[in-house]
PDB file of C-alpha atoms and ligand atoms in Angstrom:
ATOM      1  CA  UNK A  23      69.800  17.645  49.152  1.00 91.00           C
ATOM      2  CA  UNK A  24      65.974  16.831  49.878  1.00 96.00           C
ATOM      3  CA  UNK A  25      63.686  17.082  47.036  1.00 97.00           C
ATOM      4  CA  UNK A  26      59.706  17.452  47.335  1.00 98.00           C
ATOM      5  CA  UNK A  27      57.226  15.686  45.353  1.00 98.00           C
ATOM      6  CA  UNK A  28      53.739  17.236  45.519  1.00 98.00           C
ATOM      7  CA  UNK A  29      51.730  13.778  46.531  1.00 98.00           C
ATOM      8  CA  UNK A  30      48.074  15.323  46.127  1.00 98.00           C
ATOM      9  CA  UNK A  31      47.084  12.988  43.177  1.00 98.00           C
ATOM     10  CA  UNK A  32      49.090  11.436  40.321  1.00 97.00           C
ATOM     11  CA  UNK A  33      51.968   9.446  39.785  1.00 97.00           C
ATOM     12  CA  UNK A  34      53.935  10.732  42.479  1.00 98.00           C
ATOM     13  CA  UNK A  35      55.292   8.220  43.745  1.00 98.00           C
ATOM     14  CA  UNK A  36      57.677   6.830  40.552  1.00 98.00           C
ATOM     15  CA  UNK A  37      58.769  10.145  41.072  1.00 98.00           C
ATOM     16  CA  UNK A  38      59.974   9.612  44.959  1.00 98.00           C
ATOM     17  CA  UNK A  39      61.327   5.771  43.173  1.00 98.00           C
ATOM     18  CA  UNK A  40      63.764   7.521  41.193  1.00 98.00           C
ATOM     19  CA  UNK A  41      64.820  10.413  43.218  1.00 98.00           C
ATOM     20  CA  UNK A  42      65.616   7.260  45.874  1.00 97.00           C
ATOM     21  CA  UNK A  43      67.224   5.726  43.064  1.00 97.00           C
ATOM     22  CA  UNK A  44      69.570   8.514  42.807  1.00 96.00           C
ATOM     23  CA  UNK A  45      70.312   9.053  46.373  1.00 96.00           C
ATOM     24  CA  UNK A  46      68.138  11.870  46.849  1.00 96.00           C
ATOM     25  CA  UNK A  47      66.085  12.346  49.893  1.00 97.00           C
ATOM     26  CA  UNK A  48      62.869  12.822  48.998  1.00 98.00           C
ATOM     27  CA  UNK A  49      59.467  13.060  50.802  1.00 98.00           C
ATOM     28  CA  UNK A  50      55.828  13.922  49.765  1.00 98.00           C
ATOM     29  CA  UNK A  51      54.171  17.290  50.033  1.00 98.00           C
ATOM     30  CA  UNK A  52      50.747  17.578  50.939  1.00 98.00           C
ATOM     31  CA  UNK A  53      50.406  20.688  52.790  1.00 98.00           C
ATOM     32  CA  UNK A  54      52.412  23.831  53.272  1.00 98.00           C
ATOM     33  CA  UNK A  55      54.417  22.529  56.228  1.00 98.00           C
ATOM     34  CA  UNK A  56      56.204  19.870  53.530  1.00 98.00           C
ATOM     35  CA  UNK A  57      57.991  22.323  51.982  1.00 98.00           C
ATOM     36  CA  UNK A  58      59.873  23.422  54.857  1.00 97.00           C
ATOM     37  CA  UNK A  59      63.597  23.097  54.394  1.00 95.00           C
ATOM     38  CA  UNK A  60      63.166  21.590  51.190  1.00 97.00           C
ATOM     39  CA  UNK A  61      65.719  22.383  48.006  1.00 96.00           C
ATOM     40  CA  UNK A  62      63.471  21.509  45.099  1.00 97.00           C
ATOM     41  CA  UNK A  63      60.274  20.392  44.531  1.00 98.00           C
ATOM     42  CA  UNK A  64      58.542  18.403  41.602  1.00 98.00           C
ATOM     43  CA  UNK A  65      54.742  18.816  40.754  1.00 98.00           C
ATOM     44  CA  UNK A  66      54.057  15.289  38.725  1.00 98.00           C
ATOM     45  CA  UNK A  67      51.916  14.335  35.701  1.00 98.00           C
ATOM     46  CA  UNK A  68      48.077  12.876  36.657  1.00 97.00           C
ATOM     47  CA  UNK A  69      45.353  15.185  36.123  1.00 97.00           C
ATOM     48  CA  UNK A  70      46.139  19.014  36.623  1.00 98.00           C
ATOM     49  CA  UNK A  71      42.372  20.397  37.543  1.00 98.00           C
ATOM     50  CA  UNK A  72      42.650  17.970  40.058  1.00 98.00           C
ATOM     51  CA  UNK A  73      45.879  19.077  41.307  1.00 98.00           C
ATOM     52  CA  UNK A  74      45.701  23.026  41.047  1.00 98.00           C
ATOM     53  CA  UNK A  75      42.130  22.675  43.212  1.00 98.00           C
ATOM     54  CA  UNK A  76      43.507  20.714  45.992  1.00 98.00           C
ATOM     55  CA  UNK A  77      46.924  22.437  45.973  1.00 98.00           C
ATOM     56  CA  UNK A  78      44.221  25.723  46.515  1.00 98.00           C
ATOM     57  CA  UNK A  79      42.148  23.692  48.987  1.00 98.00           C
ATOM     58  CA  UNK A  80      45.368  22.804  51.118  1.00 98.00           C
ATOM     59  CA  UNK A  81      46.943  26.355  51.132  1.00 98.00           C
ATOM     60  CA  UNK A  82      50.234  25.082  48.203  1.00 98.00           C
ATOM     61  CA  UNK A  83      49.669  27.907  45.574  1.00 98.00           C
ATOM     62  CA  UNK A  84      51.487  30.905  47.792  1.00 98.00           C
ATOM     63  CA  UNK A  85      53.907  28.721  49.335  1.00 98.00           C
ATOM     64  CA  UNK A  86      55.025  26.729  45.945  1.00 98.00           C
ATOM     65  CA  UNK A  87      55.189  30.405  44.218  1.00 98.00           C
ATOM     66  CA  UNK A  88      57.362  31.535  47.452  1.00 98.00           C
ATOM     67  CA  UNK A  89      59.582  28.876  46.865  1.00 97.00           C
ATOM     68  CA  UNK A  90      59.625  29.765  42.664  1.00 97.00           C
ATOM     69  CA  UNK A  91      60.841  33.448  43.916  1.00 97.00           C
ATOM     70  CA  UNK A  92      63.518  32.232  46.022  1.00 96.00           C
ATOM     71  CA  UNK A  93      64.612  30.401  42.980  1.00 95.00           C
ATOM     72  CA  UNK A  94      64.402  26.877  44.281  1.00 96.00           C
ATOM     73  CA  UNK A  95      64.444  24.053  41.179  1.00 97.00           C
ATOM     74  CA  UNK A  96      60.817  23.521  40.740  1.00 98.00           C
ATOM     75  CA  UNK A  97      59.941  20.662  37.721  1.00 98.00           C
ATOM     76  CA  UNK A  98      56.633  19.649  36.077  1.00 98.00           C
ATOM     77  CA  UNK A  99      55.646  17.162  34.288  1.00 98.00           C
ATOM     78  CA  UNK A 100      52.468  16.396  32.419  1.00 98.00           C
ATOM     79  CA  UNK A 101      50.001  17.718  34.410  1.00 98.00           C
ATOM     80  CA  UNK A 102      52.680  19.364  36.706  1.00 98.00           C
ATOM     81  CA  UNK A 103      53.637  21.219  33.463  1.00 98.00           C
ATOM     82  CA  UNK A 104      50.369  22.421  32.823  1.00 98.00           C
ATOM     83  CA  UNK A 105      49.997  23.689  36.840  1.00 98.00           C
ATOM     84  CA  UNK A 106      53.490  25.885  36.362  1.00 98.00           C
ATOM     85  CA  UNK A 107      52.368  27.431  33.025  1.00 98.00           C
ATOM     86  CA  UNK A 108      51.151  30.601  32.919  1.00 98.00           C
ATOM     87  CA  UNK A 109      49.029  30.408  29.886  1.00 97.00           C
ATOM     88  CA  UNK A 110      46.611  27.189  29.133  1.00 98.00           C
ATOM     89  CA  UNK A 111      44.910  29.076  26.354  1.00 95.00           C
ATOM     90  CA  UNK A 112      41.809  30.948  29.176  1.00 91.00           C
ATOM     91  CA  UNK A 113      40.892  27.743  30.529  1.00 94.00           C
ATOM     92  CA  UNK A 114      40.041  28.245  34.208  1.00 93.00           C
ATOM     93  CA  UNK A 115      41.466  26.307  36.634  1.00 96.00           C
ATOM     94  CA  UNK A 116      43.889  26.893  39.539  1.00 95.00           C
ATOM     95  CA  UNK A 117      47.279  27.624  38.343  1.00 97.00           C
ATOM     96  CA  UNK A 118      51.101  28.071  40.173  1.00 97.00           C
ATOM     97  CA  UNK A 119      50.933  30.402  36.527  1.00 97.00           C
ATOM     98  CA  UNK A 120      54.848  30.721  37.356  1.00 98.00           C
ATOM     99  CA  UNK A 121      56.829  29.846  33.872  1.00 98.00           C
ATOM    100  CA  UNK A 122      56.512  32.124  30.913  1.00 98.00           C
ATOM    101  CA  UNK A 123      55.015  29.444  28.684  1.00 98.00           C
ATOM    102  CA  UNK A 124      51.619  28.774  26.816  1.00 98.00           C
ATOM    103  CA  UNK A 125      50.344  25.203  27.269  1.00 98.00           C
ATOM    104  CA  UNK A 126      47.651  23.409  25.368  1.00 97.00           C
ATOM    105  CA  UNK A 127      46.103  20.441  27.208  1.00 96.00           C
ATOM    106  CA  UNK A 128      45.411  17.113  26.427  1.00 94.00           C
ATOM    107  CA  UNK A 129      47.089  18.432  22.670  1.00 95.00           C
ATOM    108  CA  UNK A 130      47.661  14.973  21.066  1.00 91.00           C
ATOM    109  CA  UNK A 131      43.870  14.270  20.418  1.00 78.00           C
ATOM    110  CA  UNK A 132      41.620  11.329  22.135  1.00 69.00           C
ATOM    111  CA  UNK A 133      42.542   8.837  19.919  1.00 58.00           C
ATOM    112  CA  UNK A 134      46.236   9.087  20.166  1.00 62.00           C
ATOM    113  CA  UNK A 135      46.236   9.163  23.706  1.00 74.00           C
ATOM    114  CA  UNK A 136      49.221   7.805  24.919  1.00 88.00           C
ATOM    115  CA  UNK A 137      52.658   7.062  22.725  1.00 93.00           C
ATOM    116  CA  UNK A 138      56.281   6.919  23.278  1.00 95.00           C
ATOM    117  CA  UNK A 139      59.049   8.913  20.774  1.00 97.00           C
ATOM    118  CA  UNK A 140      62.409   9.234  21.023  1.00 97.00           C
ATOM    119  CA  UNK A 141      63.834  12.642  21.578  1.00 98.00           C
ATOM    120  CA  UNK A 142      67.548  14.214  21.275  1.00 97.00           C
ATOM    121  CA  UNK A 143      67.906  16.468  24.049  1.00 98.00           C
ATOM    122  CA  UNK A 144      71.259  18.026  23.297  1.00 97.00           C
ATOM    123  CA  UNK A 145      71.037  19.573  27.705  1.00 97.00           C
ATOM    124  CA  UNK A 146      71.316  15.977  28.695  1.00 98.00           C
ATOM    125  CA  UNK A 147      75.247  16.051  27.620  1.00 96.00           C
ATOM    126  CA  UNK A 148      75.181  17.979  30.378  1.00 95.00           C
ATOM    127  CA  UNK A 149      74.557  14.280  32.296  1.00 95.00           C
ATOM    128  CA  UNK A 150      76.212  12.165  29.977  1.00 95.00           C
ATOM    129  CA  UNK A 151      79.807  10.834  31.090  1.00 92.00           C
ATOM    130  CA  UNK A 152      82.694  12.254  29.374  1.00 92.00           C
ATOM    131  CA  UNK A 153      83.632  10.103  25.579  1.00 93.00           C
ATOM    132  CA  UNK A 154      80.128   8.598  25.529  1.00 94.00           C
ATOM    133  CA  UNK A 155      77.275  10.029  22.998  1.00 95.00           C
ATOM    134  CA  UNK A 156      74.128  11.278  23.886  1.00 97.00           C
ATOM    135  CA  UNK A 157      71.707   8.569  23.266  1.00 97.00           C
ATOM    136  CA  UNK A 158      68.218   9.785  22.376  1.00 98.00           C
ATOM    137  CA  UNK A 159      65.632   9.745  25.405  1.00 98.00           C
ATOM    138  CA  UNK A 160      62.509   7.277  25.151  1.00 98.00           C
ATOM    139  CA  UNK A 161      59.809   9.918  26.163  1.00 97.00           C
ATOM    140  CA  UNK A 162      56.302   8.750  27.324  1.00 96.00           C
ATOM    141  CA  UNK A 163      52.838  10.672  26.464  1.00 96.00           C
ATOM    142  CA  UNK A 164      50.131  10.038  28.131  1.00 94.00           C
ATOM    143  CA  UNK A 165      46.970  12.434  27.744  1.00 94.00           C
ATOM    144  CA  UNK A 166      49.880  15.268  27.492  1.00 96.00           C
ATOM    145  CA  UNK A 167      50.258  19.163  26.763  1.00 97.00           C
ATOM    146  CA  UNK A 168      52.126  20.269  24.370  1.00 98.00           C
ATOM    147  CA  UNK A 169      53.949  23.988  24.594  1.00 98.00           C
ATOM    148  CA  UNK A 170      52.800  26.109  21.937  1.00 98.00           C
ATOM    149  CA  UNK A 171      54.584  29.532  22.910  1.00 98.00           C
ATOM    150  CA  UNK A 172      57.685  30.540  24.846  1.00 98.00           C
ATOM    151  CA  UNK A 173      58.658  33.285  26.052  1.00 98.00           C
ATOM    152  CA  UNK A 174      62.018  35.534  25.676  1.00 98.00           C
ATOM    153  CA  UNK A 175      63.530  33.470  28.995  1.00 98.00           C
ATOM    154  CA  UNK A 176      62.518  30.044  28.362  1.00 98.00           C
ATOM    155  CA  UNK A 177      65.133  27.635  26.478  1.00 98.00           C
ATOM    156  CA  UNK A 178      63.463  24.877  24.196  1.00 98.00           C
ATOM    157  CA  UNK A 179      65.033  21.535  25.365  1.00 98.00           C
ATOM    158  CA  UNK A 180      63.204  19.468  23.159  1.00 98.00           C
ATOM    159  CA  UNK A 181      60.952  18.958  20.503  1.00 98.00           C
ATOM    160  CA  UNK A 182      59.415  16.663  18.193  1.00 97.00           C
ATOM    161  CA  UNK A 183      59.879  15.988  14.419  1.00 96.00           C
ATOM    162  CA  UNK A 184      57.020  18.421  13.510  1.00 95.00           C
ATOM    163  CA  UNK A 185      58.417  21.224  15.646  1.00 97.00           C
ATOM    164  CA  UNK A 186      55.844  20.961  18.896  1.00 97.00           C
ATOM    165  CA  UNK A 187      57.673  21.873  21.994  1.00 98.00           C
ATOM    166  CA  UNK A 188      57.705  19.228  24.744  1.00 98.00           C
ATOM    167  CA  UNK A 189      60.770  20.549  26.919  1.00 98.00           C
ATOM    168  CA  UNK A 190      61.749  23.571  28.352  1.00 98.00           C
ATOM    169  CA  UNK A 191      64.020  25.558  31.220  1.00 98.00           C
ATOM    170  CA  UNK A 192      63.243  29.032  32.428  1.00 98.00           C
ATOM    171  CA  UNK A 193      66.251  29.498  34.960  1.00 96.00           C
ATOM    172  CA  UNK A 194      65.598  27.310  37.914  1.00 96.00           C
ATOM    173  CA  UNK A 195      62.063  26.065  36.375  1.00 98.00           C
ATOM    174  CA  UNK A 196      61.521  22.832  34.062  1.00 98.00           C
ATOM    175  CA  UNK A 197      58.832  21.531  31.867  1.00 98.00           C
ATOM    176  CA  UNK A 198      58.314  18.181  29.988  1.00 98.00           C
ATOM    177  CA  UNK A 199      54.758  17.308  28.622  1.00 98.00           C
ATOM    178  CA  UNK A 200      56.251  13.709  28.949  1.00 98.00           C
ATOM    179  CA  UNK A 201      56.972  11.323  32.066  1.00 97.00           C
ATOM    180  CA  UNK A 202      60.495  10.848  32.601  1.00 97.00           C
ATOM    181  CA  UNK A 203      59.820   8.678  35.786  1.00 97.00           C
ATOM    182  CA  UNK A 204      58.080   6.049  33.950  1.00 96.00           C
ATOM    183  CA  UNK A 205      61.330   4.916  32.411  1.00 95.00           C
ATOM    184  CA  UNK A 206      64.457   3.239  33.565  1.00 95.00           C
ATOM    185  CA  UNK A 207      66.516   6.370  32.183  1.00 97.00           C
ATOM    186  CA  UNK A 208      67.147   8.539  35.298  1.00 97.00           C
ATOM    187  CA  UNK A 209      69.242  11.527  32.757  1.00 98.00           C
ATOM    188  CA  UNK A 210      66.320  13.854  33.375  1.00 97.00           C
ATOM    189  CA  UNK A 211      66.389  13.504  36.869  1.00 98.00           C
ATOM    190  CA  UNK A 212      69.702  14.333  37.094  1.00 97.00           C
ATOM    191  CA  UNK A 213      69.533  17.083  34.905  1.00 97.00           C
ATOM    192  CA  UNK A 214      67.066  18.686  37.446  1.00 98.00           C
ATOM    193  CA  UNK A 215      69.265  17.834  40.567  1.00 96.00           C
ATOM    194  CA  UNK A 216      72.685  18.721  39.051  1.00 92.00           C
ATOM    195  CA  UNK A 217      72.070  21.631  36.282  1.00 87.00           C
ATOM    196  CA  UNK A 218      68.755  23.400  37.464  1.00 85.00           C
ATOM    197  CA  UNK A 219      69.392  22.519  40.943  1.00 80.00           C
ATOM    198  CA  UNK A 220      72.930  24.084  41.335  1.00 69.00           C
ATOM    199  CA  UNK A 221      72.937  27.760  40.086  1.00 54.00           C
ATOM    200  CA  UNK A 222      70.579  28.285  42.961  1.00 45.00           C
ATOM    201  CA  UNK A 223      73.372  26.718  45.832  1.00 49.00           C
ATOM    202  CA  UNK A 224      75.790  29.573  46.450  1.00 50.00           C
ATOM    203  CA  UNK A 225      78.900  28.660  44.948  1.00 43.00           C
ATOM    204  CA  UNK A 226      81.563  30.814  47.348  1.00 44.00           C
ATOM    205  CA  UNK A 227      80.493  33.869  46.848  1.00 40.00           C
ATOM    206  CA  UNK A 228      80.480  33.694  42.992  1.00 42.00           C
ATOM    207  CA  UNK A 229      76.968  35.220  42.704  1.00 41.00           C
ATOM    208  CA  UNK A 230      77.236  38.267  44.518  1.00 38.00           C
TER     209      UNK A 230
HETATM  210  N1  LIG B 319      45.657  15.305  30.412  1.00 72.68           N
HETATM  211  C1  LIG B 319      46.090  15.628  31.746  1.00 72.68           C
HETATM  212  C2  LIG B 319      45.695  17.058  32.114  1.00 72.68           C
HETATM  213  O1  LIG B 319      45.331  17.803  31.278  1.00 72.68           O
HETATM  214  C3  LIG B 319      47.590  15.472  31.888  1.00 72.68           C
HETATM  215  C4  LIG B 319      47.959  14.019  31.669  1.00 72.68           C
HETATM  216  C5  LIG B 319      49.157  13.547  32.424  1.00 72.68           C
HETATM  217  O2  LIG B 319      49.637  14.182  33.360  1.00 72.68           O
HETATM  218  N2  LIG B 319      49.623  12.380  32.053  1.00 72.68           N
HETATM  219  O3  LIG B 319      45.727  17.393  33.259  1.00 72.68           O
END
């Protein structure tokens, strides 16, 4: 399996660290030609104006939503969230616009602008080894989006105490406001490579 991670600014490279970490081959996208032969792609947190304009600049936008279509795992985070969403409330900046969910940015307020919660994310059983409980996962904010609608495809993998949505699945998409590669817990990582990664492997003809 060989994973993309769109390198055009932000923390892409803890990204690539744990995808290494977890056997994965991974390289860094940067223009159209990246994606080739790829099974997955993830668009990281940093600053998502940023990222939508130079994914525009460098031709990404078709190709990324090409790759969406043929239902390849494609996961944001932070910023990369915001880039997948379709709605950001009529701001205007270049979108992927690809998952059925309306984003607010920066939704925490200036002067909380970064802070770490624990979450229960009941899909990371999914990742957790048979007998053992699923320990809550320490999720990082920094500057983040928060999802304030979903639509009738999206499942809610997390939220906080007051209800705010910070993760969510629509088939072979992913969202977390949050940076899972800025921790030493590698469970959403593996969620993406083994549960949104495999419905989209044939599995002996079970899909036809
Ligand atoms: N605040 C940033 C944005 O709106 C996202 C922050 C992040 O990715 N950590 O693009």
């Amino acid at each position: 399996m060989k994973i993309g991670v769109l390198a055009l600014q932000g923390d892409f490279r803890e990204h690539i660290g744990v995808l290494q970490r977890l056997g994965v081959e991974a390289c860094e996208v940067r223009l159209p030609r990246d994606l080739d032969g790829l099974d997955g792609l993830i668009i990281p947190g940093g600053e998502s104006t940023t990222i939508g304009k130079l994914a525009e600049r460098y031709g990404l936008v078709e190709p990324i939503r090409a790759m969406i279509a043929q239902k390849k795992p494609v996961w944001g985070t932070c910023a990369g969230m915001i880039v997948l969403a379709r709605d950001i409330g009529g701001l205007n900046q270049p979108l992927i616009g690809a998952m059925d969910i309306t984003v607010q940015r920066n939704a925490f307020g200036r002067q909380v602008d970064s802070f770490e919660t624990e979450l229960t994310v009941p899909a990371l059983a999914s990742v957790t080894p048979p007998g053992q409980p699923l320990k809550p996962f320490t999720a990082v904010f920094i500057r983040a989006p928060a999802i304030r609608a979903v639509g009738p495809e999206v499942e809610v993998l997390a939220t906080l105490d007051d209800g705010t949505i910070v993760a969510a699945r629509q088939g072979n998409l992913l969202a977390t406001a949050f940076h899972p590669e800025l921790t030493d817990d590698l469970r959403f990582h593996q969620y993406f490579l083994t549960q949104v990664a495999l419905p989209s492997t044939p599995r002996n003809g079970q899909n036809t």
